[in-house]
Short mmCIF file of C-alpha atoms in Angstrom, two decimals:
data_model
loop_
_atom_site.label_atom_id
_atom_site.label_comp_id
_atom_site.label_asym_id
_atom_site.label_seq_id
_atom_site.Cartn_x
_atom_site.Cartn_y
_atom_site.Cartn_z
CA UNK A 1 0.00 0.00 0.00
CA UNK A 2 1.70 3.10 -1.00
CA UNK A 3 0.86 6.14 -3.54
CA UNK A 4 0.32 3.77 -5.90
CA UNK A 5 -2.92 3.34 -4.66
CA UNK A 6 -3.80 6.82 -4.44
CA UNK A 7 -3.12 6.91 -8.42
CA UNK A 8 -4.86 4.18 -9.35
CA UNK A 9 -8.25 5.40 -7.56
CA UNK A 10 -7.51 9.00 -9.28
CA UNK A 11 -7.44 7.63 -12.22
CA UNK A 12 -10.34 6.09 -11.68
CA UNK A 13 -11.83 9.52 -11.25
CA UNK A 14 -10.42 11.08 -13.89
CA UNK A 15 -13.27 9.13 -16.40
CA UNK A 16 -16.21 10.90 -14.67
CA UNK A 17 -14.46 14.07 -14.58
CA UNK A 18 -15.12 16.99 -16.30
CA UNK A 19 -12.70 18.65 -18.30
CA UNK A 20 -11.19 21.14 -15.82
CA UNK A 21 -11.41 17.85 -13.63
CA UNK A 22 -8.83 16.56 -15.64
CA UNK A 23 -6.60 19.26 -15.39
CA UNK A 24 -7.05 19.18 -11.45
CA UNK A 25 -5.98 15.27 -11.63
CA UNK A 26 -2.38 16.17 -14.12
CA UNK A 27 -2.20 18.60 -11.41
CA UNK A 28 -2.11 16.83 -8.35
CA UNK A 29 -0.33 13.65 -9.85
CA UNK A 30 2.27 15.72 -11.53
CA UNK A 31 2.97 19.20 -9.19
CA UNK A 32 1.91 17.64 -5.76
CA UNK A 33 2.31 13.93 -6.08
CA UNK A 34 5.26 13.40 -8.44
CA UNK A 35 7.20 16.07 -5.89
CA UNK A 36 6.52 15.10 -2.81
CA UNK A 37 7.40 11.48 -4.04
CA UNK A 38 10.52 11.97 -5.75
CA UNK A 39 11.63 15.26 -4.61
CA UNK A 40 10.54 16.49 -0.95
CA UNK A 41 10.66 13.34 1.02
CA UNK A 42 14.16 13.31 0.91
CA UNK A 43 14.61 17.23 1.91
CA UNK A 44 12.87 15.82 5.42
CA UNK A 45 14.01 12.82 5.70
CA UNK A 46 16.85 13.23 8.78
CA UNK A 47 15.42 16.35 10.00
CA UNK A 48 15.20 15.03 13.36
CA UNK A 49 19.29 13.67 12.99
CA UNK A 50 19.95 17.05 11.68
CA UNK A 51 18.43 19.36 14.39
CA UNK A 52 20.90 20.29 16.49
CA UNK A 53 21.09 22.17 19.85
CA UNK A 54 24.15 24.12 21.46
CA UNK A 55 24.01 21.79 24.46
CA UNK A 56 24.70 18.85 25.53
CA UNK A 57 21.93 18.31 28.06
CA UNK A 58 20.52 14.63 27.07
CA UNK A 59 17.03 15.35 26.39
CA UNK A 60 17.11 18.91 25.45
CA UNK A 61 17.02 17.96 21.75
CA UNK A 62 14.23 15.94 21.43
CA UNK A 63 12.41 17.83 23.57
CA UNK A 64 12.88 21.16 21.65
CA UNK A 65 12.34 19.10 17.98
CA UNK A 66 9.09 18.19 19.82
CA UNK A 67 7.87 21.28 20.54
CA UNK A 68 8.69 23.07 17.08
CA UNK A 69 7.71 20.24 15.07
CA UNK A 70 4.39 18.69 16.55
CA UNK A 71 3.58 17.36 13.14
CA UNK A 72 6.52 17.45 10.44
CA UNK A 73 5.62 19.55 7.52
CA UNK A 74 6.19 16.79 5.23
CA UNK A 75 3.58 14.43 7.43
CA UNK A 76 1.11 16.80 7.29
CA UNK A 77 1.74 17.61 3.53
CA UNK A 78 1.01 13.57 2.84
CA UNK A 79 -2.05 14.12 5.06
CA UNK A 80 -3.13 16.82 2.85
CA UNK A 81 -3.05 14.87 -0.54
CA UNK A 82 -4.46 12.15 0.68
CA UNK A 83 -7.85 14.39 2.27
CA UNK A 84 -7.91 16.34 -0.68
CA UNK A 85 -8.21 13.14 -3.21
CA UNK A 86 -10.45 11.68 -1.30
CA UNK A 87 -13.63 13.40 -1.92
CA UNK A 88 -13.56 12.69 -5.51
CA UNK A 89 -14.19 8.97 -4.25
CA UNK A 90 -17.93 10.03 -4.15
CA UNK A 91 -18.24 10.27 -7.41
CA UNK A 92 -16.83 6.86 -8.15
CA UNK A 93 -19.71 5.46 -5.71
CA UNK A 94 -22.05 7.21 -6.73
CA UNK A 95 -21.84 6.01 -10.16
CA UNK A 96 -21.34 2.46 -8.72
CA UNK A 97 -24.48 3.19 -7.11
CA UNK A 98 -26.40 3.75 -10.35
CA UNK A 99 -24.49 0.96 -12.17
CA UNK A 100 -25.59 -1.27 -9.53
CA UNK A 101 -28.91 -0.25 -9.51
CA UNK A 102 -29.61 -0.46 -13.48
CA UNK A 103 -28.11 -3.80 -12.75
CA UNK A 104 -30.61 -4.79 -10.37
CA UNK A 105 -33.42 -3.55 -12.12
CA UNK A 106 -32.46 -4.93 -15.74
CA UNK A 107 -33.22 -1.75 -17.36
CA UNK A 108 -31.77 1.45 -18.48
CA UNK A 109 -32.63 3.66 -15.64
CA UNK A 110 -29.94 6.49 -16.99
CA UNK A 111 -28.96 7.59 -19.94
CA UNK A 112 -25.24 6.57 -18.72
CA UNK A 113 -24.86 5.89 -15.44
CA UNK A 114 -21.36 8.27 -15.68
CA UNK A 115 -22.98 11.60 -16.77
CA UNK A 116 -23.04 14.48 -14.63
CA UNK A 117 -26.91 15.53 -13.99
CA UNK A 118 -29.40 14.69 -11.07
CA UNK A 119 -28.38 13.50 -8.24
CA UNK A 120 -24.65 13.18 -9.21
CA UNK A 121 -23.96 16.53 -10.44
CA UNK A 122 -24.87 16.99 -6.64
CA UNK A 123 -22.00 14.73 -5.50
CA UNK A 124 -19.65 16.00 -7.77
CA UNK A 125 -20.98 19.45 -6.51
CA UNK A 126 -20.16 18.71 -2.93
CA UNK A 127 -16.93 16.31 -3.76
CA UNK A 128 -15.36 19.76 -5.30
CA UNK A 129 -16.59 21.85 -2.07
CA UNK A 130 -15.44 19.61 -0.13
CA UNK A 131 -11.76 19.65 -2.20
CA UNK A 132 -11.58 23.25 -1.91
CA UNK A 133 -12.31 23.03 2.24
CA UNK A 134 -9.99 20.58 2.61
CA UNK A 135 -7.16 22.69 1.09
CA UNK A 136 -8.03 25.58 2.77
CA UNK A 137 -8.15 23.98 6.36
CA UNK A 138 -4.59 22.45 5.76
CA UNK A 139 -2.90 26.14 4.38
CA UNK A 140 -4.33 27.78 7.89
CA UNK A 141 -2.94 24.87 9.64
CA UNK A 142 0.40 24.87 8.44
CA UNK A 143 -0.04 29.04 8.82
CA UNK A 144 -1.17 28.20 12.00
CA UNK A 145 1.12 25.59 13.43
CA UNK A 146 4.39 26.92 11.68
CA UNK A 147 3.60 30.66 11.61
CA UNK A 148 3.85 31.24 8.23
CA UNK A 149 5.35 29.22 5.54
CA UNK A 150 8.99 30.25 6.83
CA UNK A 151 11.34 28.03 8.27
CA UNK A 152 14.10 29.77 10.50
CA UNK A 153 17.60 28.72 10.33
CA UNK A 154 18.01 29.40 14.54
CA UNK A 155 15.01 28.73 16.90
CA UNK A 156 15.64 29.78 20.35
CA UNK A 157 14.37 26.63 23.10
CA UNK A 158 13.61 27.03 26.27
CA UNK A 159 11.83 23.85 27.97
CA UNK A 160 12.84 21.33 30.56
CA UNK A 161 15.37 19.57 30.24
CA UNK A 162 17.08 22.71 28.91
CA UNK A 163 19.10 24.49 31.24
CA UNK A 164 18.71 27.69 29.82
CA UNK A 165 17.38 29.13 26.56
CA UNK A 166 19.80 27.00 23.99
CA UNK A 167 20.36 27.78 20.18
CA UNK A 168 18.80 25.03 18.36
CA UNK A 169 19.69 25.05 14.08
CA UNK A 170 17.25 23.39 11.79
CA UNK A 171 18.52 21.44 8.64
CA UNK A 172 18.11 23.20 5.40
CA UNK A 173 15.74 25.44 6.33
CA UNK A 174 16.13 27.50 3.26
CA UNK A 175 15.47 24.24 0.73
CA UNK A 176 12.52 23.67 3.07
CA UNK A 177 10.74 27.24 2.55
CA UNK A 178 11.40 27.26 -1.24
CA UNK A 179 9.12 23.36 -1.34
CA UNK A 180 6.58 25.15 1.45
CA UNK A 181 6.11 27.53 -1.19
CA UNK A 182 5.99 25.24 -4.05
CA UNK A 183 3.21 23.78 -1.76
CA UNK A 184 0.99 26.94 -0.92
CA UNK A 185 1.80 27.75 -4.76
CA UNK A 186 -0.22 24.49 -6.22
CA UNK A 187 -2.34 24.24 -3.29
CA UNK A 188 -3.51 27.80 -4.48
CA UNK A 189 -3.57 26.67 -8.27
CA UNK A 190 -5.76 23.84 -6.86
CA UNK A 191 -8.27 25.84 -5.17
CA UNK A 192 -8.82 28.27 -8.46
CA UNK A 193 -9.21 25.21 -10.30
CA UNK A 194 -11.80 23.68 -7.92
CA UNK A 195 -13.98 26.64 -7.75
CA UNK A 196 -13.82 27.48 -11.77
CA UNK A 197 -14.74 23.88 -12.19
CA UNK A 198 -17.67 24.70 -9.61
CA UNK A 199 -18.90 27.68 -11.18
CA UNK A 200 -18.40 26.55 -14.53
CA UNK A 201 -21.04 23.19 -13.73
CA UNK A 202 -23.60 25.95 -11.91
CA UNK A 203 -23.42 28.16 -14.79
CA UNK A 204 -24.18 25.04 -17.34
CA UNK A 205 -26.83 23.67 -15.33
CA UNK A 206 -28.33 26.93 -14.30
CA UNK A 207 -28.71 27.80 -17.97
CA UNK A 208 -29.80 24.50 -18.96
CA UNK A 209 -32.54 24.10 -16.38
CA UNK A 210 -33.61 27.85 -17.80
CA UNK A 211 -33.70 27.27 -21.54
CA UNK A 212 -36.00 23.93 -20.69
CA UNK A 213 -38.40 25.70 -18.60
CA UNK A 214 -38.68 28.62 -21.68
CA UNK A 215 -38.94 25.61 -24.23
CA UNK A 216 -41.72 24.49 -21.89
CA UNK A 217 -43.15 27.96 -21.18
CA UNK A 218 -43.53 28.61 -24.83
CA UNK A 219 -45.17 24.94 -25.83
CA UNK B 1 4.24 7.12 -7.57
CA UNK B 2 7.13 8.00 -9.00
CA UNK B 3 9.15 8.22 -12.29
CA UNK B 4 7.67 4.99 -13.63
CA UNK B 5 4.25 6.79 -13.53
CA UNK B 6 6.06 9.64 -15.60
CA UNK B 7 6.87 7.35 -18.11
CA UNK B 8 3.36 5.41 -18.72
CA UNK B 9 1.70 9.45 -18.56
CA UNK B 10 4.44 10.42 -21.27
CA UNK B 11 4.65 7.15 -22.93
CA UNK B 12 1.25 7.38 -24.36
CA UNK B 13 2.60 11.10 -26.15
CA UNK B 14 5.06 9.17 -27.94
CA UNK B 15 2.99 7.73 -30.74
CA UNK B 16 1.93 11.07 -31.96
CA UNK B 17 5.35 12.72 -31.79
CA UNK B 18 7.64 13.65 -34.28
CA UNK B 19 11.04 11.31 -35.15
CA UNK B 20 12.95 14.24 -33.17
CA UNK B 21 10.48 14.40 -30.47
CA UNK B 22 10.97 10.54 -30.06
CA UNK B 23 14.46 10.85 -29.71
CA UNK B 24 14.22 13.82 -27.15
CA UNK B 25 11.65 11.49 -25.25
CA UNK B 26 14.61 8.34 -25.41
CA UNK B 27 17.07 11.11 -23.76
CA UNK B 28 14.89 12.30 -21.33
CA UNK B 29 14.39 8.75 -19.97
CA UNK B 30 17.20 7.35 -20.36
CA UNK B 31 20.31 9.96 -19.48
CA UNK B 32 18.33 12.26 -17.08
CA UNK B 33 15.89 10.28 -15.88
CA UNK B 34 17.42 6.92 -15.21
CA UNK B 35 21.10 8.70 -14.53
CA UNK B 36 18.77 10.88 -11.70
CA UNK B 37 17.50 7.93 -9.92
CA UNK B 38 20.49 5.08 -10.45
CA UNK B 39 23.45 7.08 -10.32
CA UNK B 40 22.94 10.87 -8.99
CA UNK B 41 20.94 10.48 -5.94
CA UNK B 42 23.57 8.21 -4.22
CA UNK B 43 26.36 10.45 -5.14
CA UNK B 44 23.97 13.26 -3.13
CA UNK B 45 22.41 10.71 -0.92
CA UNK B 46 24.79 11.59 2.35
CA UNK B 47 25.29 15.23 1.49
CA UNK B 48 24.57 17.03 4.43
CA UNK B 49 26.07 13.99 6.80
CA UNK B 50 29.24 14.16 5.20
CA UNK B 51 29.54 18.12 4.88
CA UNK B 52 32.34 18.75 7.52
CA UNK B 53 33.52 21.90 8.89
CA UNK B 54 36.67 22.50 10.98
CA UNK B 55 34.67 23.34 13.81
CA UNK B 56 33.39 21.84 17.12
CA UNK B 57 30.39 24.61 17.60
CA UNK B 58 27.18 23.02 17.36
CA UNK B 59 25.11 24.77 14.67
CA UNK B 60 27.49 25.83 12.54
CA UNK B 61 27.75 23.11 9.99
CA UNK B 62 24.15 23.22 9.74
CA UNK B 63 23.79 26.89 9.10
CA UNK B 64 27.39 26.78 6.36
CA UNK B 65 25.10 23.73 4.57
CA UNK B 66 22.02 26.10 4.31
CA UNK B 67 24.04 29.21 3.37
CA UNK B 68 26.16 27.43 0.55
CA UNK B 69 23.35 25.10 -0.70
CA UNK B 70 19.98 27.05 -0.38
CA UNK B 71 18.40 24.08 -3.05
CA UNK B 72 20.39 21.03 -3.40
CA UNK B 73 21.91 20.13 -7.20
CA UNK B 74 19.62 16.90 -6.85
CA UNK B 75 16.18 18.68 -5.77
CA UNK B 76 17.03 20.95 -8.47
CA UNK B 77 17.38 18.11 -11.32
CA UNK B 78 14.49 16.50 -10.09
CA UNK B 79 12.36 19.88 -10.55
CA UNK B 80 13.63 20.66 -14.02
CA UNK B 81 12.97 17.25 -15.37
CA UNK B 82 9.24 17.41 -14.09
CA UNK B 83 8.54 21.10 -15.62
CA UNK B 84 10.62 20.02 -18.70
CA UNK B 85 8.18 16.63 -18.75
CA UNK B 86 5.20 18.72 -18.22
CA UNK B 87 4.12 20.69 -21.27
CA UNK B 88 4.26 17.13 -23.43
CA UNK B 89 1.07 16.83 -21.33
CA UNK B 90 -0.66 19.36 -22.99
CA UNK B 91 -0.04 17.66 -26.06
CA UNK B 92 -1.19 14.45 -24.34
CA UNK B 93 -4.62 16.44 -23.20
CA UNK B 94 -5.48 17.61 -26.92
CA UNK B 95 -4.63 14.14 -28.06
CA UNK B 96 -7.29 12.83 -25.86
CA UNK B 97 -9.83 15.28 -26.70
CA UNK B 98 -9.52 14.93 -30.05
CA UNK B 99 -10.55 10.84 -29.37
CA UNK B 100 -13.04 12.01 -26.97
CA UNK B 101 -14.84 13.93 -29.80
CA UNK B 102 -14.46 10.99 -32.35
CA UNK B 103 -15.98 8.59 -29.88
CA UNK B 104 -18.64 10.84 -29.45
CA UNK B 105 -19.40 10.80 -32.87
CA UNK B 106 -19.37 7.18 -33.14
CA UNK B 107 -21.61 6.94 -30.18
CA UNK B 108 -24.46 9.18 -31.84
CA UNK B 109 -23.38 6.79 -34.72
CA UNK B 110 -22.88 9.55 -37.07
CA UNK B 111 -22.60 8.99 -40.44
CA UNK B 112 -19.78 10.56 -41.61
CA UNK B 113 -17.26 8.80 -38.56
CA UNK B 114 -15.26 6.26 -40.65
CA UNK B 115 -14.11 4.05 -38.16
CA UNK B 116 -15.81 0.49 -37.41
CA UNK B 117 -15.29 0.22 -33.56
CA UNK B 118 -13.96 2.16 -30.32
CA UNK B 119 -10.40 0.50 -30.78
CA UNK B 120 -9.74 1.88 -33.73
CA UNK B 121 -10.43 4.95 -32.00
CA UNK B 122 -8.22 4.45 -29.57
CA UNK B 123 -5.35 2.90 -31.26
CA UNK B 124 -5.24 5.71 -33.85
CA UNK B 125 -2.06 8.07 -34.33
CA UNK B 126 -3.45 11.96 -35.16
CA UNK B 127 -1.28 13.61 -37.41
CA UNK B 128 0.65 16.64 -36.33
CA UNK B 129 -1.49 19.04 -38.25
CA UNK B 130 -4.07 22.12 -37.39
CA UNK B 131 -4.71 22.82 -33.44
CA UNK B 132 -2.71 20.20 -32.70
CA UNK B 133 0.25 21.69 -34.43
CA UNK B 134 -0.19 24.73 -32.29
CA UNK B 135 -0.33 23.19 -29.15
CA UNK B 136 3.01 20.68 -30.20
CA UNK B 137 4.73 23.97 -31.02
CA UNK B 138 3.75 25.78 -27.84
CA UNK B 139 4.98 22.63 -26.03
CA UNK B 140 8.24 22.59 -27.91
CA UNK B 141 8.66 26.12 -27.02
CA UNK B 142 7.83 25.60 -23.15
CA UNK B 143 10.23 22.86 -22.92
CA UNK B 144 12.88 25.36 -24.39
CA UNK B 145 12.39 28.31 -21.92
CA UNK B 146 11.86 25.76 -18.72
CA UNK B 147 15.25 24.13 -19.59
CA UNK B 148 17.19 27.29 -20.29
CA UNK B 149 15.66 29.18 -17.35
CA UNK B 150 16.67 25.93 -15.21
CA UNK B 151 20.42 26.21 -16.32
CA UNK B 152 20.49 29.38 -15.82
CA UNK B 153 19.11 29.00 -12.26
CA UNK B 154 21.97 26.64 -12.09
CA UNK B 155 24.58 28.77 -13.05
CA UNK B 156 23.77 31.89 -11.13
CA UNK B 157 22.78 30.23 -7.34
CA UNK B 158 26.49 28.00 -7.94
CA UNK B 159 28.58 30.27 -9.37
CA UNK B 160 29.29 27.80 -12.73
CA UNK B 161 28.62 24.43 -12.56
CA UNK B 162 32.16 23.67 -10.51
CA UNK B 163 31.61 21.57 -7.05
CA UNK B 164 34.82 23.29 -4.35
CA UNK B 165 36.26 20.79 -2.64
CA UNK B 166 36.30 23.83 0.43
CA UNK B 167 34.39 26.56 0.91
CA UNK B 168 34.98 29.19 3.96
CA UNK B 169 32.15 29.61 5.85
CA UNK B 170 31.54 32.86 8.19
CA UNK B 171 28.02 32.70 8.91
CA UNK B 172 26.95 33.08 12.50
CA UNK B 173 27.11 31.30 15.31
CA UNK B 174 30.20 29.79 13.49
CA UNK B 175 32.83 31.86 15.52
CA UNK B 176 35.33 32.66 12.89
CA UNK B 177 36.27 32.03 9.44
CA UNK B 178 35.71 28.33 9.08
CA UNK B 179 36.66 25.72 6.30
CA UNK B 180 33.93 23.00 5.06
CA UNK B 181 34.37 20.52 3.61
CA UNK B 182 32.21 19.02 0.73
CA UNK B 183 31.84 15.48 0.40
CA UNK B 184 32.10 13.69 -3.21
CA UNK B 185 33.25 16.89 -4.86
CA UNK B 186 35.02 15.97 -8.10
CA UNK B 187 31.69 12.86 -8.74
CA UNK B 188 29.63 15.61 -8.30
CA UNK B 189 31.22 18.03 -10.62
CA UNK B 190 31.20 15.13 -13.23
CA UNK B 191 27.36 14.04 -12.50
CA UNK B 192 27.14 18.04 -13.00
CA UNK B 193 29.35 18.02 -16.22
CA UNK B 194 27.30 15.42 -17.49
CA UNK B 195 23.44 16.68 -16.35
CA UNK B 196 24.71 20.14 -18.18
CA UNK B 197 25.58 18.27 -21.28
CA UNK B 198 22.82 16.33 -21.48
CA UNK B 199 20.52 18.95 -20.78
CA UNK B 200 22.33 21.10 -23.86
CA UNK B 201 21.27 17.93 -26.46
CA UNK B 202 17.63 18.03 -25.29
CA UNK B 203 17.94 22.22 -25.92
CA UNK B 204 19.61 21.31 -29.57
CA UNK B 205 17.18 18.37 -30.08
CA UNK B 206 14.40 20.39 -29.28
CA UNK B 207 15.31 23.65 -31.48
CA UNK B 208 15.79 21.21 -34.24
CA UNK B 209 12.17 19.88 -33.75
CA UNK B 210 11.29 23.28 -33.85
CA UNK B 211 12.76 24.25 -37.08
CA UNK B 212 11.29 21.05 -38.69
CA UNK B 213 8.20 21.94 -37.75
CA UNK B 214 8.47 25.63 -38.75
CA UNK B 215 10.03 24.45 -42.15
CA UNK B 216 7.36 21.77 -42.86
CA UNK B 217 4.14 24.51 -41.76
CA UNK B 218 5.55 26.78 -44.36
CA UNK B 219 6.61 24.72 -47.11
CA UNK B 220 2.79 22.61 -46.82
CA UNK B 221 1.75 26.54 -47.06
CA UNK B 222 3.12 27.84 -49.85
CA UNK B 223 2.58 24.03 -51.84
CA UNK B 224 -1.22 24.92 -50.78
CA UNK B 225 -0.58 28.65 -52.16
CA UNK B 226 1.04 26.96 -55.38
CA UNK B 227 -1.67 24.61 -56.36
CA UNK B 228 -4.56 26.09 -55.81
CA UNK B 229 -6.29 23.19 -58.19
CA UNK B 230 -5.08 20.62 -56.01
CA UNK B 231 -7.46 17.61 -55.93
CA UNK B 232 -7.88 14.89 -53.10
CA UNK B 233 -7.80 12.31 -56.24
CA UNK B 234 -3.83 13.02 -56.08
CA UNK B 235 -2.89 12.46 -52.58
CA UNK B 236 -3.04 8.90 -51.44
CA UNK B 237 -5.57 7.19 -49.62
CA UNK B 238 -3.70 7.59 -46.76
CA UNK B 239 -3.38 10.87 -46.59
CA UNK B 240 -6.61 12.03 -47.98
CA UNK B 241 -8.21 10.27 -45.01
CA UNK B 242 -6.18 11.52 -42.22
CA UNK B 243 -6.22 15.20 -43.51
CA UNK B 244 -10.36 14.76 -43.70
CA UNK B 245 -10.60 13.56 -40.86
CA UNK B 246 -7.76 16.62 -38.85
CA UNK B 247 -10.41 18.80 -40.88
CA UNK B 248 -13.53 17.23 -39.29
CA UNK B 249 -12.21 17.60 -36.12
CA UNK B 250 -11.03 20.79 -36.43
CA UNK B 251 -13.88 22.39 -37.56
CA UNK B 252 -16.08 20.38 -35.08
CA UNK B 253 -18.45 18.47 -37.86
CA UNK B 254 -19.89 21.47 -39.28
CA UNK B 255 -17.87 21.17 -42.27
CA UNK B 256 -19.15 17.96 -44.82
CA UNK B 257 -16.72 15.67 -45.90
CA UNK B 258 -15.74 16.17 -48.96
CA UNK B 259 -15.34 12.26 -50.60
CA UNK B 260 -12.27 10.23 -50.89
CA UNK B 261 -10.97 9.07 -54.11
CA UNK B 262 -11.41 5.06 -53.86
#
């Protein structure tokens, strides 16, 4: 079990996706995927070897790589990919659903179970509400946790077992702010994609409903 | 995830590239890509670890790393191959909604949709001719200012593309002047020799594609400004069937197809 996974059910998605959909999908496999993958794991990957204090009180370390890091950026980056996929699953069931059902019934219940109208343009409406949420709860909590997407070469640590406030440097901190960037960069392209792709489908359907209730109006 | 996935996204881009384009795609894979994963991440693998400096002050190694490395040669690489990679996508995209259109058409079972099933469809190679041609171009072009603007990146943030075997670092809380050492310096200089170099071919390769293309747009212009006469009964069958069908697509249908010579 791995990213692999993760793929595989996108591009599952990507078939009952709209076209903007489809960009979203390159998007995340390529920009957000692809780099954390191949490029940022390894940036993190002995940040807790790396971070070193100007003591030698045993203890004092971990303690202060505790309390600065709670959750390691690159932890809660993963977490964030894999939430923000995720509600694009409901639109895989929810075709399922209708598959199954046209199944059970033996007869054609839709015109094809994968096109976007009814009750699964509602799903996709709230899978891509639910996207945009998502990204936006994880860029205030990195803002939050981290304050701001900077990473300081010298935090100053002052907890017990310290013995006084100690120097403590962090390991390529400047590497670290450029990829936090790169993140809040296609996090952002994300979002814009997400809610073009939402007003886009209202628009359609808005004007669709309209011009069958004037066809209607006028028969 | 990971390069593998690269290849099957870029793999399928292949069929409807040109002979250059093929060869660029054979580079990419095999002396960036590969060389990236086999060779150049263990030369970088202990980078940090192994960066020494002549000092016993806690910090300071850590701070001289950050100061004289601010993105690693290897991160670097890694980025440039994925924004080089990327605009092959768009051509990828158009590719697929050209098909998307055609199957369309065959769905409503439209009449003038020459294929007789889905896999045809599918296996079909478009021609690099119309839209598409504009959006191969702009690709080319893409490629061509994300590699340059990469090298140059390169250049400027390491002063050349040289890896010191010392550097003096006198960032604080180092407490004077102090000499680092960098581990692996003359592999790395060669891995960096040789990512350069390679990098140089796919700019050459793809300037050539360029050209090619730019030569073939004009010359298929000014043979269409020549003979003004010219009849589908000349052309092959081919030929005559692919260019109907680029025009059918590109004029989405409302165009009728003119009939092919049998």
């Amino acid at each position: 079990m791995s990213w692999g996974f993760l793929c595989d059910l996108l591009g599952g998605v990507n078939k009952y996706s709209t076209g903007i959909g489809r960009i979203w999908v390159a998007v995340v496999f390529i920009f957000r995927l692809l780099v954390y993958v191949a490029v940022a794991e390894n940036i993190w990957k002995y940040e807790h070897d790396e971070f070193e204090c100007n003591v030698k009180q045993p203890g004092c370390e971990n303690v202060c790589f505790d309390h600065f890091f709670p959750v390691s950026h690159i932890r809660l980056w993963a977490l964030q990919l894999i939430m923000v996929s995720t509600p694009s699953l409901l639109v895989v069931f929810h075709v399922a659903y209708r598959e199954n059902r046209e199944k059970h019934h033996n007869q054609k219940l839709y015109k094809s179970p994968g096109e976007i109208d009814g009750g699964l343009l509602c799903t996709y409406l709230i899978s891509l509400v639910l996207k945009t949420g998502f990204e936006i709860v994880f860029l205030f909590l990195f803002y939050k946790l981290y304050n701001g997407f900077k990473v300081p070469r010298l935090v100053i640590c002052d907890i017990r077992p310290c013995p006084n406030p100690v120097d403590c440097y962090i390991s390529k901190p400047t590497e670290k702010m450029i990829f936090l960037y790169f993140l809040v960069a296609t996090s952002g392209l994300c979002i814009v994609l997400n809610l073009s792709e939402l007003s886009y489908l209202i628009f359609k359907y808005s004007v669709k409903c309209y011009l069958k209730r004037y066809v209607k109006k006028h028969q | 995830m990971d390069w593998g996935a690269l290849h099957t996204i870029l793999g399928g881009v292949n069929k409807h590239s040109t002979s250059i384009g093929k060869i660029w795609l054979t580079v990419l894979f095999i002396f960036r890509i590969m060389i990236l994963v086999v060779a150049a991440e263990r030369v970088w693998g202990d980078e940090q670890q192994d960066f020494v400096c002549n000092t016993l002050q806690p910090g300071c190694r850590n701070v001289c790393y950050d100061h004289f490395f601010p993105i690693s040669h290897i991160r670097l690489w890694a980025l440039q191959l994925i924004f080089v990679s990327t605009p092959a996508l768009l051509v990828a995209m158009h590719v697929a909604y050209r098909r998307h259109e055609k199957k369309r058409q065959f769905r409503k079972g439209d009449q003038k949709c020459e294929y007789k099933d889905i896999e045809e469809i599918r296996k079909q190679r478009f021609r690099i001719e119309g839209t598409l041609w504009w959006t191969y171009t702009s690709s080319i072009f893409f490629r061509l200012v994300f590699e340059a603007v990469f090298m140059y990146a390169f250049y400027f943030m390491y002063d050349g593309f040289r890896m010191p075997r010392l550097m003096k670092c006198n960032a604080w809380p180092c407490p004077n002047t102090v000499d680092c050492f960098v581990s692996r310096p003359t592999e790395k200089t060669v891995f960096t020799i040789f990512m350069i170099a390679v990098s140089s071919i796919c700019i050459l390769l793809n300037v050539a594609e360029l050209c090619y293309l730019l030569t073939k747009f004009f010359l298929r212009r000014s043979k269409k400004a020549g003979n003004p006469k010219h009849h589908p009964n000349h052309e092959n069958k081919e030929e005559t069937k692919q260019n109907e069908m680029n025009e059918l697509i590109s004029d989405s249908c409302q165009n009728t197809v003119i009939g092919f010579s049998s």
